Amino acid sequence: MQFVRVLVPLRLDWIPVYRSDSPLRRGQTVGVMFSGRRYAGVVWETGADPGLDSSRILPVLPDSEDVPDVTPAELEFWEFLSSYYLCSPNEVYRTARPMQMLRAARQERTRTRKHQERAATARKAAEDRIAGLEQRLGAVEARLAAPHRSESVVARLNGRREELICRLNELRRSLPLPADTPPAPPMQTEFHGKPLVVSGAGRRRHYLEAAEKALRSGGQVLILTPEAAFCRRLEEFLRPALGERLRTVDSAALRGRTSDSLLRGESLAVLGPKAAVFLPFSRLSLVIVDEEQDSLYKQTDAAPRYNGRDAALKLAGIHGAAVILGSSFPSLETRYNCLSGKFEAIAARGGAEGRLAIVDISAEKRKNGMSGYFSRKLAAAIHASRGPVVLIRGWEKPDELSAQTAALFPELQLRTMTLGELKHEGCPGAAMIAVLQADALVADDGFRSDERALQLVALLRSLAPETIVQTSVPERFDGSRTAESLLQERRRFNFPPYTRLVDIRREATGEIVERHFLKRGPGLLSEKRRLLETLPPGTCPDVDPA
């Protein structure tokens, strides 16, 4: 009898123990009962100490689900996320393998198996036909070799011989491939070096060149973006060159359908949002994180509250893969790592950032230059625009905004969006993006507010040829505050990246009840665990909040 600890997709801070009469492997998917319900679990530990009477321990159930083992690399990754982000491995498992992904993975494996069975049947039938034709060809050639054949008989046999050879060649050319996928060849190139930070409008070309190199070597590539709209834009750029080697996985179902291909060692480039880090890569050689500074990489709703960028860095380290971090305005954490020598940085030339104009709302109000939510400068620019205009709203009331746009621009079609909608949907073809009140989009009380303001401007300039930002605090958005000055300020006040931040939040509301700035260094993990042991009731830890 064997005792094992099994992860279940539930919010538990302990790992249940089960018994099994047959040997089980770490990472194996098994069926278990918990609180009267059946779950697909993953063996986390073999040879566990049950700590109680074995008769009270439930058995592992026979599991017929066609799900592959969790790989050692995946288990190492899950263990890191659990330890670093102060959550249980059960919660990591629930996020890494949601039910929709498991269902899609099972369906894909079933489809692949049936395809292999049909291919094997077709190949066997073709091989039988080839064998029959070869036998008939041998008989014809034997008759040709016999002496005393008339010219007419020889001509007839030669014709028959040529006919059989043509049919054999045709069958051999169309012979289905073997049902079993051959093992993937060894990767020809290993990537070395520090993570590379690429900024500038031409960074996508750098992504493509690195991805093509990795795929040529037989490796796999992970490309992360903050949101589905970013996936679509990057896919439009990469697809013409990468073709079918590029898989976009912006849903759990698509991740499930791609899992089997990655486990088989297919050389693919996988493009998706942060959850793509949980795919079972077997030959990962390159990780690309686009717009690495974006706060959407941070999981906030439920544990594990991980940062997709930082998780991707750890994943690359486990696989020995190269890393490229791309950004229109790199985060201060990334700049700090460049200054400390942990990362390398280059500016990618090519492309052009859109033009930027800052409108001081306070100054416009003093000279009666505002008409509702619109300054005269913005209204004039909208009338002069030669293409679609996107308005980004914040505090504005939608009904009032609609009435004002109808009155000021009766003949123009303006699209109004929130910043979240812009990130989610994109704005293809926009000639101008106008932010009506930028101060509403950047929290005024956070130490990251000035950094977020500069990142917002850089993002908008990458999406349209012209950007106009209305604000009451122009110096926050016009570039007069540089990244270097912001880093100096952070250092003076001992803020991240010079320390590590852990927020203690109320689970029901997300309200911050405690804020801890922890010293970087070897004692960081023990300090974080101490916080976990002293959590007030009804709260949860948020490590490295965005």
Short mmCIF file of N, CA and C in Angstrom, two decimals, residues 225-356:
data_model
loop_
_atom_site.label_atom_id
_atom_site.label_comp_id
_atom_site.label_asym_id
_atom_site.label_seq_id
_atom_site.Cartn_x
_atom_site.Cartn_y
_atom_site.Cartn_z
N THR A 225 1.56 38.36 -24.13
CA THR A 225 1.06 39.71 -24.26
C THR A 225 0.10 39.98 -23.10
N PRO A 226 -0.17 41.25 -22.78
CA PRO A 226 -1.02 41.53 -21.63
C PRO A 226 -2.49 41.16 -21.82
N GLU A 227 -2.99 41.17 -23.06
CA GLU A 227 -4.43 41.05 -23.28
C GLU A 227 -4.68 40.49 -24.67
N ALA A 228 -5.91 40.01 -24.89
CA ALA A 228 -6.25 39.36 -26.16
C ALA A 228 -6.03 40.29 -27.35
N ALA A 229 -6.34 41.58 -27.21
CA ALA A 229 -6.16 42.51 -28.33
C ALA A 229 -4.69 42.61 -28.71
N PHE A 230 -3.79 42.57 -27.75
CA PHE A 230 -2.36 42.60 -28.04
C PHE A 230 -1.97 41.32 -28.79
N CYS A 231 -2.60 40.20 -28.42
CA CYS A 231 -2.34 38.95 -29.15
C CYS A 231 -2.69 39.09 -30.63
N ARG A 232 -3.86 39.67 -30.90
CA ARG A 232 -4.31 39.79 -32.30
C ARG A 232 -3.36 40.68 -33.10
N ARG A 233 -2.93 41.79 -32.50
CA ARG A 233 -2.04 42.70 -33.24
C ARG A 233 -0.69 42.04 -33.50
N LEU A 234 -0.16 41.34 -32.49
CA LEU A 234 1.13 40.69 -32.68
C LEU A 234 1.02 39.52 -33.65
N GLU A 235 -0.12 38.82 -33.61
CA GLU A 235 -0.33 37.71 -34.54
C GLU A 235 -0.33 38.21 -35.97
N GLU A 236 -0.96 39.34 -36.23
CA GLU A 236 -0.99 39.89 -37.59
C GLU A 236 0.42 40.15 -38.11
N PHE A 237 1.32 40.53 -37.21
CA PHE A 237 2.71 40.79 -37.62
C PHE A 237 3.48 39.48 -37.81
N LEU A 238 3.28 38.50 -36.92
CA LEU A 238 4.10 37.28 -36.94
C LEU A 238 3.61 36.22 -37.92
N ARG A 239 2.28 36.16 -38.16
CA ARG A 239 1.71 35.07 -38.94
C ARG A 239 2.30 34.94 -40.34
N PRO A 240 2.49 36.03 -41.10
CA PRO A 240 3.02 35.86 -42.47
C PRO A 240 4.37 35.14 -42.50
N ALA A 241 5.20 35.32 -41.48
CA ALA A 241 6.52 34.69 -41.48
C ALA A 241 6.49 33.31 -40.83
N LEU A 242 5.71 33.13 -39.76
CA LEU A 242 5.74 31.88 -39.00
C LEU A 242 4.69 30.88 -39.48
N GLY A 243 3.62 31.36 -40.10
CA GLY A 243 2.61 30.45 -40.64
C GLY A 243 2.01 29.54 -39.60
N GLU A 244 1.91 28.24 -39.93
CA GLU A 244 1.27 27.27 -39.04
C GLU A 244 2.11 26.94 -37.82
N ARG A 245 3.35 27.42 -37.80
CA ARG A 245 4.17 27.19 -36.61
C ARG A 245 3.75 28.10 -35.45
N LEU A 246 2.89 29.08 -35.72
CA LEU A 246 2.40 30.00 -34.69
C LEU A 246 1.03 29.55 -34.22
N ARG A 247 0.87 29.36 -32.91
CA ARG A 247 -0.41 29.02 -32.30
C ARG A 247 -0.80 30.13 -31.33
N THR A 248 -2.00 30.67 -31.50
CA THR A 248 -2.51 31.67 -30.56
C THR A 248 -3.42 30.97 -29.57
N VAL A 249 -3.15 31.14 -28.27
CA VAL A 249 -3.90 30.42 -27.23
C VAL A 249 -4.45 31.43 -26.23
N ASP A 250 -5.48 32.16 -26.63
CA ASP A 250 -6.04 33.19 -25.75
C ASP A 250 -7.27 32.70 -24.99
N SER A 251 -7.41 31.38 -24.84
CA SER A 251 -8.49 30.81 -24.03
C SER A 251 -8.00 29.48 -23.45
N ALA A 252 -8.68 29.02 -22.39
CA ALA A 252 -8.30 27.76 -21.77
C ALA A 252 -8.46 26.59 -22.74
N ALA A 253 -9.52 26.63 -23.56
CA ALA A 253 -9.75 25.55 -24.53
C ALA A 253 -8.61 25.46 -25.55
N LEU A 254 -8.15 26.61 -26.03
CA LEU A 254 -7.06 26.61 -27.00
C LEU A 254 -5.75 26.14 -26.36
N ARG A 255 -5.55 26.48 -25.08
CA ARG A 255 -4.36 25.97 -24.39
C ARG A 255 -4.41 24.45 -24.30
N GLY A 256 -5.61 23.93 -24.02
CA GLY A 256 -5.74 22.48 -23.94
C GLY A 256 -5.44 21.80 -25.26
N ARG A 257 -5.89 22.40 -26.37
CA ARG A 257 -5.67 21.78 -27.68
C ARG A 257 -4.20 21.86 -28.11
N THR A 258 -3.46 22.80 -27.53
CA THR A 258 -2.05 22.95 -27.89
C THR A 258 -1.14 22.11 -27.01
N SER A 259 -1.63 21.71 -25.82
CA SER A 259 -0.80 21.00 -24.85
C SER A 259 -0.17 19.75 -25.43
N ASP A 260 -0.98 18.94 -26.13
CA ASP A 260 -0.47 17.66 -26.63
C ASP A 260 0.65 17.87 -27.63
N SER A 261 0.51 18.89 -28.48
CA SER A 261 1.56 19.16 -29.48
C SER A 261 2.87 19.53 -28.79
N LEU A 262 2.79 20.33 -27.72
CA LEU A 262 4.00 20.72 -27.00
C LEU A 262 4.64 19.54 -26.31
N LEU A 263 3.82 18.67 -25.71
CA LEU A 263 4.36 17.49 -25.04
C LEU A 263 5.03 16.55 -26.03
N ARG A 264 4.52 16.51 -27.26
CA ARG A 264 5.14 15.64 -28.29
C ARG A 264 6.43 16.24 -28.82
N GLY A 265 6.75 17.46 -28.40
CA GLY A 265 8.01 18.07 -28.83
C GLY A 265 7.92 18.83 -30.12
N GLU A 266 6.70 19.14 -30.61
CA GLU A 266 6.59 19.92 -31.84
C GLU A 266 7.21 21.30 -31.65
N SER A 267 7.90 21.75 -32.67
CA SER A 267 8.54 23.06 -32.62
C SER A 267 7.51 24.13 -33.00
N LEU A 268 6.99 24.83 -31.99
CA LEU A 268 5.92 25.80 -32.17
C LEU A 268 6.25 27.10 -31.46
N ALA A 269 5.67 28.19 -31.95
CA ALA A 269 5.66 29.47 -31.25
C ALA A 269 4.25 29.66 -30.72
N VAL A 270 4.11 29.79 -29.41
CA VAL A 270 2.81 29.90 -28.76
C VAL A 270 2.63 31.33 -28.28
N LEU A 271 1.54 31.96 -28.73
CA LEU A 271 1.25 33.35 -28.42
C LEU A 271 0.00 33.41 -27.54
N GLY A 272 0.08 34.09 -26.40
CA GLY A 272 -1.09 34.17 -25.53
C GLY A 272 -0.89 35.12 -24.38
N PRO A 273 -1.96 35.37 -23.60
CA PRO A 273 -1.84 36.16 -22.38
C PRO A 273 -1.16 35.36 -21.28
N LYS A 274 -1.13 35.92 -20.05
CA LYS A 274 -0.26 35.39 -19.00
C LYS A 274 -0.50 33.93 -18.65
N ALA A 275 -1.74 33.42 -18.79
CA ALA A 275 -2.01 32.02 -18.43
C ALA A 275 -1.26 31.04 -19.31
N ALA A 276 -0.70 31.48 -20.44
CA ALA A 276 0.05 30.58 -21.32
C ALA A 276 1.33 30.06 -20.65
N VAL A 277 1.76 30.69 -19.53
CA VAL A 277 2.96 30.18 -18.85
C VAL A 277 2.72 28.79 -18.28
N PHE A 278 1.46 28.37 -18.16
CA PHE A 278 1.15 27.06 -17.57
C PHE A 278 1.11 25.94 -18.61
N LEU A 279 1.40 26.22 -19.85
CA LEU A 279 1.43 25.17 -20.87
C LEU A 279 2.60 24.22 -20.61
N PRO A 280 2.46 22.94 -20.98
CA PRO A 280 3.50 21.94 -20.70
C PRO A 280 4.60 21.93 -21.76
N PHE A 281 5.43 22.93 -21.76
CA PHE A 281 6.52 23.00 -22.74
C PHE A 281 7.52 21.87 -22.47
N SER A 282 7.99 21.25 -23.54
CA SER A 282 8.98 20.19 -23.41
C SER A 282 10.32 20.58 -24.03
N ARG A 283 10.32 21.62 -24.88
CA ARG A 283 11.56 22.03 -25.56
C ARG A 283 11.65 23.55 -25.62
N LEU A 284 11.26 24.21 -24.54
CA LEU A 284 11.22 25.68 -24.53
C LEU A 284 12.62 26.26 -24.64
N SER A 285 12.83 27.08 -25.66
CA SER A 285 14.15 27.68 -25.85
C SER A 285 14.12 29.20 -25.89
N LEU A 286 12.92 29.80 -25.95
CA LEU A 286 12.83 31.27 -26.01
C LEU A 286 11.52 31.72 -25.39
N VAL A 287 11.61 32.75 -24.54
CA VAL A 287 10.43 33.38 -23.95
C VAL A 287 10.47 34.86 -24.29
N ILE A 288 9.36 35.36 -24.85
CA ILE A 288 9.23 36.78 -25.21
C ILE A 288 8.05 37.34 -24.42
N VAL A 289 8.26 38.44 -23.72
CA VAL A 289 7.19 39.12 -22.97
C VAL A 289 7.04 40.52 -23.56
N ASP A 290 5.95 40.74 -24.29
CA ASP A 290 5.72 42.04 -24.90
C ASP A 290 4.98 42.96 -23.93
N GLU A 291 5.30 44.26 -23.98
CA GLU A 291 4.73 45.24 -23.05
C GLU A 291 4.86 44.72 -21.61
N GLU A 292 6.10 44.38 -21.25
CA GLU A 292 6.34 43.72 -19.96
C GLU A 292 5.92 44.57 -18.78
N GLN A 293 5.78 45.88 -18.97
CA GLN A 293 5.44 46.78 -17.87
C GLN A 293 3.95 46.79 -17.55
N ASP A 294 3.13 46.19 -18.37
CA ASP A 294 1.68 46.35 -18.25
C ASP A 294 1.15 45.68 -16.98
N SER A 295 0.29 46.39 -16.25
CA SER A 295 -0.25 45.88 -15.00
C SER A 295 -1.20 44.70 -15.21
N LEU A 296 -1.67 44.47 -16.45
CA LEU A 296 -2.54 43.34 -16.72
C LEU A 296 -1.82 42.00 -16.56
N TYR A 297 -0.50 42.00 -16.51
CA TYR A 297 0.23 40.76 -16.26
C TYR A 297 0.04 40.27 -14.83
N LYS A 298 -0.44 41.14 -13.94
CA LYS A 298 -0.61 40.76 -12.53
C LYS A 298 -1.98 40.16 -12.31
N GLN A 299 -2.03 38.94 -11.79
CA GLN A 299 -3.27 38.29 -11.42
C GLN A 299 -3.74 38.89 -10.09
N THR A 300 -4.96 39.39 -10.05
CA THR A 300 -5.44 40.07 -8.84
C THR A 300 -6.67 39.42 -8.23
N ASP A 301 -7.43 38.65 -9.01
CA ASP A 301 -8.72 38.17 -8.53
C ASP A 301 -8.60 37.05 -7.50
N ALA A 302 -7.73 36.11 -7.74
CA ALA A 302 -7.64 34.94 -6.85
C ALA A 302 -6.22 34.40 -6.89
N ALA A 303 -5.88 33.62 -5.85
CA ALA A 303 -4.56 33.00 -5.80
C ALA A 303 -4.43 31.94 -6.90
N PRO A 304 -3.23 31.78 -7.45
CA PRO A 304 -2.01 32.51 -7.12
C PRO A 304 -2.01 33.91 -7.77
N ARG A 305 -1.73 34.93 -6.97
CA ARG A 305 -1.71 36.31 -7.48
C ARG A 305 -0.32 36.58 -8.07
N TYR A 306 -0.07 35.92 -9.18
CA TYR A 306 1.26 35.95 -9.79
C TYR A 306 1.37 37.06 -10.83
N ASN A 307 2.60 37.44 -11.13
CA ASN A 307 2.87 38.37 -12.22
C ASN A 307 3.35 37.54 -13.41
N GLY A 308 2.65 37.65 -14.54
CA GLY A 308 2.98 36.84 -15.70
C GLY A 308 4.39 37.04 -16.20
N ARG A 309 4.87 38.30 -16.12
CA ARG A 309 6.25 38.57 -16.57
C ARG A 309 7.26 37.86 -15.69
N ASP A 310 7.12 38.00 -14.37
CA ASP A 310 8.08 37.40 -13.46
C ASP A 310 7.97 35.87 -13.49
N ALA A 311 6.74 35.35 -13.63
CA ALA A 311 6.57 33.91 -13.75
C ALA A 311 7.25 33.38 -15.00
N ALA A 312 7.15 34.15 -16.10
CA ALA A 312 7.79 33.74 -17.35
C ALA A 312 9.31 33.70 -17.22
N LEU A 313 9.87 34.64 -16.45
CA LEU A 313 11.31 34.64 -16.21
C LEU A 313 11.73 33.37 -15.47
N LYS A 314 10.94 32.98 -14.47
CA LYS A 314 11.25 31.76 -13.73
C LYS A 314 11.10 30.53 -14.62
N LEU A 315 10.04 30.49 -15.43
CA LEU A 315 9.83 29.38 -16.35
C LEU A 315 11.01 29.23 -17.30
N ALA A 316 11.49 30.35 -17.83
CA ALA A 316 12.64 30.31 -18.73
C ALA A 316 13.87 29.77 -18.02
N GLY A 317 14.05 30.16 -16.74
CA GLY A 317 15.18 29.65 -15.99
C GLY A 317 15.12 28.15 -15.79
N ILE A 318 13.93 27.61 -15.54
CA ILE A 318 13.78 26.17 -15.36
C ILE A 318 14.16 25.42 -16.63
N HIS A 319 13.78 25.97 -17.78
CA HIS A 319 14.03 25.30 -19.07
C HIS A 319 15.37 25.70 -19.69
N GLY A 320 16.07 26.66 -19.12
CA GLY A 320 17.30 27.15 -19.74
C GLY A 320 17.05 27.91 -21.02
N ALA A 321 15.93 28.64 -21.09
CA ALA A 321 15.54 29.36 -22.31
C ALA A 321 16.01 30.81 -22.27
N ALA A 322 16.18 31.38 -23.43
CA ALA A 322 16.51 32.80 -23.54
C ALA A 322 15.25 33.63 -23.26
N VAL A 323 15.45 34.90 -22.86
CA VAL A 323 14.34 35.78 -22.52
C VAL A 323 14.51 37.12 -23.23
N ILE A 324 13.40 37.59 -23.82
CA ILE A 324 13.35 38.95 -24.37
C ILE A 324 12.17 39.65 -23.72
N LEU A 325 12.43 40.78 -23.08
CA LEU A 325 11.38 41.62 -22.50
C LEU A 325 11.25 42.85 -23.39
N GLY A 326 10.08 43.02 -23.99
CA GLY A 326 9.85 44.16 -24.87
C GLY A 326 8.92 45.17 -24.22
N SER A 327 9.12 46.44 -24.50
CA SER A 327 8.29 47.46 -23.88
C SER A 327 8.39 48.77 -24.62
N SER A 328 7.27 49.49 -24.64
CA SER A 328 7.30 50.87 -25.12
C SER A 328 7.88 51.79 -24.07
N PHE A 329 7.79 51.41 -22.78
CA PHE A 329 8.39 52.16 -21.68
C PHE A 329 8.64 51.15 -20.56
N PRO A 330 9.86 50.57 -20.48
CA PRO A 330 10.12 49.50 -19.51
C PRO A 330 9.79 49.91 -18.07
N SER A 331 9.34 48.93 -17.30
CA SER A 331 9.03 49.18 -15.89
C SER A 331 10.29 49.55 -15.13
N LEU A 332 10.09 50.22 -14.00
CA LEU A 332 11.25 50.60 -13.18
C LEU A 332 11.94 49.36 -12.62
N GLU A 333 11.19 48.28 -12.35
CA GLU A 333 11.81 47.04 -11.90
C GLU A 333 12.77 46.50 -12.96
N THR A 334 12.33 46.55 -14.22
CA THR A 334 13.20 46.08 -15.31
C THR A 334 14.40 47.00 -15.50
N ARG A 335 14.18 48.30 -15.41
CA ARG A 335 15.31 49.25 -15.52
C ARG A 335 16.32 49.02 -14.39
N TYR A 336 15.82 48.74 -13.19
CA TYR A 336 16.70 48.46 -12.06
C TYR A 336 17.56 47.23 -12.36
N ASN A 337 16.94 46.18 -12.91
CA ASN A 337 17.70 44.97 -13.25
C ASN A 337 18.73 45.23 -14.34
N CYS A 338 18.44 46.15 -15.23
CA CYS A 338 19.44 46.53 -16.24
C CYS A 338 20.61 47.27 -15.59
N LEU A 339 20.30 48.20 -14.69
CA LEU A 339 21.36 48.97 -14.02
C LEU A 339 22.23 48.08 -13.15
N SER A 340 21.64 47.06 -12.55
CA SER A 340 22.40 46.16 -11.67
C SER A 340 23.17 45.10 -12.45
N GLY A 341 22.99 45.05 -13.77
CA GLY A 341 23.70 44.08 -14.59
C GLY A 341 23.02 42.75 -14.74
N LYS A 342 21.82 42.60 -14.17
CA LYS A 342 21.10 41.33 -14.27
C LYS A 342 20.51 41.16 -15.66
N PHE A 343 20.05 42.26 -16.29
CA PHE A 343 19.51 42.25 -17.64
C PHE A 343 20.41 43.09 -18.54
N GLU A 344 20.27 42.86 -19.85
CA GLU A 344 20.89 43.72 -20.85
C GLU A 344 19.80 44.48 -21.58
N ALA A 345 20.13 45.67 -22.10
CA ALA A 345 19.13 46.50 -22.76
C ALA A 345 19.64 46.99 -24.10
N ILE A 346 18.72 47.00 -25.11
CA ILE A 346 19.03 47.60 -26.41
C ILE A 346 17.79 48.37 -26.88
N ALA A 347 18.00 49.31 -27.75
CA ALA A 347 16.90 50.05 -28.39
C ALA A 347 16.75 49.53 -29.80
N ALA A 348 15.54 49.09 -30.15
CA ALA A 348 15.28 48.53 -31.48
C ALA A 348 14.85 49.65 -32.41
N ARG A 349 15.59 49.86 -33.46
CA ARG A 349 15.24 50.89 -34.43
C ARG A 349 14.22 50.37 -35.42
N GLY A 350 13.57 51.30 -36.08
CA GLY A 350 12.55 50.92 -37.05
C GLY A 350 11.19 51.27 -36.52
N GLY A 351 10.29 51.66 -37.40
CA GLY A 351 8.97 52.09 -36.96
C GLY A 351 9.06 53.50 -36.39
N ALA A 352 7.95 54.04 -35.99
CA ALA A 352 7.93 55.40 -35.46
C ALA A 352 6.83 55.52 -34.43
N GLU A 353 7.11 56.25 -33.34
CA GLU A 353 6.08 56.51 -32.35
C GLU A 353 5.19 57.65 -32.85
N GLY A 354 3.93 57.59 -32.44
CA GLY A 354 3.01 58.63 -32.84
C GLY A 354 3.33 59.97 -32.19
N ARG A 355 2.82 61.02 -32.80
CA ARG A 355 3.02 62.37 -32.25
C ARG A 355 2.22 62.51 -30.96
N LEU A 356 2.73 63.33 -30.03
CA LEU A 356 2.09 63.53 -28.73
C LEU A 356 1.86 65.01 -28.49
#
